[in-house]
Coordinates of C-alpha atoms in Angstrom, one line a residue:
M1 CA 181.8 73.0 279.8
D2 CA 180.3 72.6 283.2
L3 CA 176.8 71.3 282.7
K4 CA 176.0 71.9 286.4
L5 CA 174.3 68.6 286.8
Q6 CA 176.2 67.3 289.8
G7 CA 173.7 66.2 292.4
K8 CA 170.7 67.4 290.4
S9 CA 167.5 65.4 290.8
V10 CA 166.5 63.9 287.4
V11 CA 163.5 61.9 286.4
V12 CA 163.5 59.9 283.1
T13 CA 160.4 58.0 282.1
A14 CA 160.4 55.0 279.8
A15 CA 164.1 54.5 280.5
S16 CA 164.7 50.8 280.9
K17 CA 165.9 50.7 277.3
G18 CA 166.4 52.7 274.1
L19 CA 166.6 56.4 274.1
G20 CA 165.4 56.8 277.7
K21 CA 168.2 54.4 279.0
A22 CA 170.9 56.2 277.0
T23 CA 169.7 59.6 278.3
A24 CA 169.7 58.3 281.9
L25 CA 173.2 57.0 281.5
E26 CA 174.4 60.4 280.2
F27 CA 172.9 62.1 283.3
A28 CA 174.6 59.6 285.6
N29 CA 177.9 60.3 283.8
E30 CA 177.4 63.9 284.7
G31 CA 176.9 63.1 288.4
A32 CA 173.1 63.6 288.6
S33 CA 170.8 61.6 290.9
V34 CA 168.7 59.7 288.3
L35 CA 165.4 58.1 288.9
I36 CA 164.2 56.0 285.9
S37 CA 160.9 54.4 285.2
S38 CA 159.1 51.9 283.0
R39 CA 156.4 49.2 283.5
N40 CA 158.8 46.3 283.9
A41 CA 160.6 45.9 287.2
E42 CA 163.0 43.3 286.0
E43 CA 164.2 45.4 283.1
L44 CA 164.5 48.5 285.4
Q45 CA 166.6 46.5 287.9
R46 CA 168.9 45.4 285.2
T47 CA 169.2 48.9 283.7
V48 CA 170.0 50.5 287.0
K49 CA 172.8 48.0 287.6
E50 CA 174.2 48.7 284.1
I51 CA 174.1 52.4 284.5
I52 CA 175.8 52.3 287.9
E53 CA 178.5 50.0 286.5
Q54 CA 179.1 52.1 283.4
S55 CA 179.0 55.5 285.1
G56 CA 180.4 54.8 288.5
N57 CA 177.5 56.8 289.9
E58 CA 175.6 54.9 292.5
N59 CA 172.8 57.6 292.8
V60 CA 170.6 55.8 290.3
D61 CA 167.2 54.2 291.3
Y62 CA 164.0 53.2 289.7
E63 CA 160.2 53.2 290.2
V64 CA 157.8 51.0 288.3
C65 CA 155.4 53.4 286.4
D66 CA 152.8 53.0 283.8
V67 CA 152.5 56.5 282.6
T68 CA 148.9 56.1 281.5
K69 CA 148.0 55.8 285.2
P70 CA 147.9 59.1 287.1
D71 CA 148.5 57.4 290.5
H72 CA 151.7 55.8 289.1
I73 CA 153.0 59.2 288.0
K74 CA 152.3 60.8 291.4
K75 CA 154.2 58.0 293.1
L76 CA 157.1 58.4 290.7
V77 CA 157.5 62.1 291.3
Q78 CA 157.0 61.7 295.0
K79 CA 159.8 59.2 295.2
A80 CA 162.1 61.6 293.5
V81 CA 161.1 64.3 295.9
N82 CA 161.5 62.0 298.9
W83 CA 164.9 61.0 297.7
N84 CA 166.4 64.3 296.6
G85 CA 164.1 67.0 298.0
T86 CA 162.9 68.1 294.6
V87 CA 162.9 67.5 290.8
D88 CA 165.3 69.6 288.8
V89 CA 164.9 67.9 285.5
L90 CA 162.1 65.9 283.9
I91 CA 162.7 63.9 280.7
N92 CA 159.3 62.9 279.3
N93 CA 159.5 59.8 277.2
A94 CA 157.1 57.1 276.2
G95 CA 156.9 54.1 273.8
G96 CA 155.8 54.9 270.3
P97 CA 152.3 54.1 269.1
P98 CA 151.8 51.3 266.5
A99 CA 152.4 51.8 262.8
G100 CA 149.4 52.1 260.5
T101 CA 147.2 54.4 258.4
F102 CA 143.9 56.1 259.3
D103 CA 141.7 53.1 258.4
D104 CA 143.7 50.8 260.7
F105 CA 142.7 52.3 264.0
S106 CA 139.6 52.4 266.1
D107 CA 138.5 55.0 268.7
E108 CA 140.1 52.8 271.3
D109 CA 143.5 52.9 269.5
W110 CA 143.3 56.7 269.3
Q111 CA 142.4 57.0 272.9
R112 CA 145.2 54.6 274.0
S113 CA 147.8 56.6 272.0
F114 CA 146.5 59.9 273.3
E115 CA 146.9 58.7 276.9
L116 CA 150.3 57.3 276.3
N117 CA 151.9 59.8 274.0
L118 CA 150.4 63.1 275.1
L119 CA 148.3 63.0 278.2
S120 CA 151.0 61.2 280.1
F121 CA 153.4 64.1 279.4
T122 CA 150.9 66.6 280.6
R123 CA 150.3 64.7 283.8
T124 CA 154.0 64.3 284.6
I125 CA 154.7 68.0 284.0
R126 CA 151.8 68.9 286.3
E127 CA 153.3 66.8 289.1
V128 CA 156.8 68.3 288.9
L129 CA 155.9 72.0 288.3
P130 CA 155.1 72.8 292.0
H131 CA 158.6 71.8 292.9
M132 CA 160.3 73.6 290.1
K133 CA 158.2 76.8 290.7
K134 CA 159.1 76.7 294.4
Q135 CA 162.8 76.7 293.6
Q136 CA 162.4 79.0 290.6
S137 CA 164.3 76.7 288.3
G138 CA 163.8 73.6 286.2
R139 CA 164.3 71.9 282.9
I140 CA 161.8 69.8 281.0
I141 CA 162.5 67.9 277.8
N142 CA 159.7 66.2 275.9
I143 CA 161.0 63.4 273.7
A144 CA 158.9 63.1 270.5
S145 CA 159.9 62.2 266.9
S146 CA 161.3 63.7 263.8
S147 CA 157.7 63.9 262.7
I148 CA 157.4 67.1 264.6
K149 CA 159.1 68.6 261.5
Q150 CA 158.0 66.3 258.8
S151 CA 155.3 63.7 258.9
L152 CA 156.2 60.0 258.5
D153 CA 154.4 57.6 256.3
N154 CA 152.3 54.9 258.0
L155 CA 152.6 56.5 261.4
I156 CA 149.4 58.6 261.7
L157 CA 149.1 58.1 265.4
S158 CA 152.6 59.3 266.1
N159 CA 152.3 62.2 263.6
T160 CA 149.2 63.4 265.4
F161 CA 150.2 63.2 269.0
R162 CA 153.9 64.2 268.6
A163 CA 152.6 67.5 267.0
G164 CA 150.5 67.9 270.2
I165 CA 153.6 67.6 272.3
V166 CA 155.1 70.5 270.4
G167 CA 152.0 72.7 271.0
L168 CA 152.2 71.8 274.7
S169 CA 155.9 72.6 275.0
K170 CA 155.6 75.9 273.1
S171 CA 152.7 77.1 275.2
L172 CA 154.3 76.1 278.5
S173 CA 157.6 77.8 277.5
Q174 CA 155.7 81.1 277.5
E175 CA 153.9 80.4 280.8
L176 CA 156.9 79.1 282.7
A177 CA 159.6 81.5 281.6
A178 CA 159.1 83.8 284.5
D179 CA 159.7 80.9 286.8
H180 CA 163.1 80.2 285.1
I181 CA 161.8 76.8 283.8
L182 CA 162.9 76.0 280.3
I183 CA 161.0 73.4 278.2
N184 CA 161.9 72.0 274.8
T185 CA 161.0 69.2 272.5
V186 CA 163.6 66.9 271.0
G187 CA 162.7 64.5 268.1
P188 CA 164.9 61.5 267.2
G189 CA 165.3 60.6 263.6
R190 CA 166.5 57.1 262.7
I191 CA 168.4 56.2 265.8
A192 CA 169.5 52.6 266.3
T193 CA 166.9 51.5 268.9
D194 CA 164.5 48.5 269.2
R195 CA 161.6 50.9 268.2
V196 CA 163.3 51.8 264.9
E197 CA 164.2 48.1 264.3
S198 CA 160.6 47.1 264.7
L199 CA 159.4 49.8 262.3
D200 CA 162.0 48.6 259.8
Q201 CA 160.7 45.1 260.2
V202 CA 157.1 46.2 259.6
K203 CA 158.1 48.0 256.4
A204 CA 160.2 45.0 255.3
E205 CA 157.3 42.7 255.6
S206 CA 155.0 45.0 253.7
L207 CA 157.5 45.2 250.9
G208 CA 158.5 41.6 250.9
V209 CA 162.2 42.4 251.5
S210 CA 164.6 41.9 254.4
A211 CA 164.8 44.3 257.3
E212 CA 168.5 44.8 256.5
E213 CA 167.6 46.0 253.0
V214 CA 165.1 48.5 254.5
K215 CA 167.8 49.7 256.9
E216 CA 170.4 50.2 254.2
K217 CA 168.1 52.1 252.0
A218 CA 167.0 54.3 254.8
A219 CA 170.6 55.0 255.8
Q220 CA 171.5 56.1 252.3
A221 CA 168.7 58.8 252.5
I222 CA 170.4 60.3 255.6
P223 CA 173.1 62.8 254.7
I224 CA 175.4 61.3 257.3
K225 CA 174.7 57.9 255.7
R226 CA 174.0 56.0 258.9
Y227 CA 171.6 55.6 261.7
G228 CA 172.4 57.6 264.8
E229 CA 173.5 56.0 268.1
P230 CA 171.4 56.4 271.2
E231 CA 174.2 58.2 273.0
E232 CA 174.4 60.8 270.2
F233 CA 170.8 61.6 270.8
A234 CA 171.1 61.6 274.6
R235 CA 173.9 64.1 274.7
V236 CA 171.7 66.7 273.0
V237 CA 168.9 66.1 275.5
V238 CA 171.3 66.3 278.4
F239 CA 172.7 69.7 277.3
L240 CA 169.2 71.2 276.8
A241 CA 168.2 69.9 280.3
S242 CA 171.4 71.1 282.0
G243 CA 172.6 74.3 283.6
G244 CA 174.7 74.8 280.5
N245 CA 171.4 75.8 278.7
T246 CA 170.2 79.1 280.1
Y247 CA 168.4 80.7 277.1
V248 CA 166.9 78.0 274.8
T249 CA 163.2 77.3 275.5
G250 CA 160.1 76.6 273.5
Q251 CA 162.1 75.0 270.7
S252 CA 161.7 71.8 268.7
L253 CA 164.9 70.2 267.6
V254 CA 165.4 67.0 265.6
V255 CA 168.4 64.8 266.0
D256 CA 168.4 63.0 262.6
G257 CA 171.7 63.3 260.8
G258 CA 170.2 65.9 258.5
L259 CA 167.4 63.7 257.2
V260 CA 164.5 66.2 257.6
K261 CA 164.7 68.8 254.9
A262 CA 161.8 71.0 256.0
L263 CA 162.7 74.4 257.4

């Protein structure tokens, strides 16, 4: 299948590692011009080098961007436009909020998570939409969590704001369809990333067991009996964000090996 990504202008946030990095690599493999961002310049430089080496695609660059800062988002999108003339694809991604229950968090914690995990997505979409509307095409993928289908214990901040992402995506899919802009939400389940490893460690400490025991038990609850690999998640995102997808919009999909049982 031709995904029609050759030369397309792609922006991936929070892409110096984990799911963002894996997604950026898959786009580079498809011949896209990929602009990645995170808050750490050193990690971004290393990631750009790795993506170029692995994909053979030299059209990969970075911009330091704290997505809680509107001026950083504006600079990120403007760099993509200056480089490629437009933005064809936006992959919204952000680090997950801390684990904990309702009593663990103050107003400041809630505000910080709102700005990082929901408002940042809104702001980035706002910046790319004029370019997508002008060309009458575009793809937006909001990366969330499997909690968009089934809430996760001890992750109240994530459960709350990931649900907000679904509402945002669904509403925008209706508003943007006439402009041929498709927007979807993709939620990872237990994918082998640093984020999941850290959550396993938190749970292990609370239970007084090893992180490896937590991981093994979690894997056994997954029908496929293992954690997913970042590239398995990334391939789903890339398809939905590609020219191969012409009719899927407003949907919320989990990539979880069959773990979530909710309809």
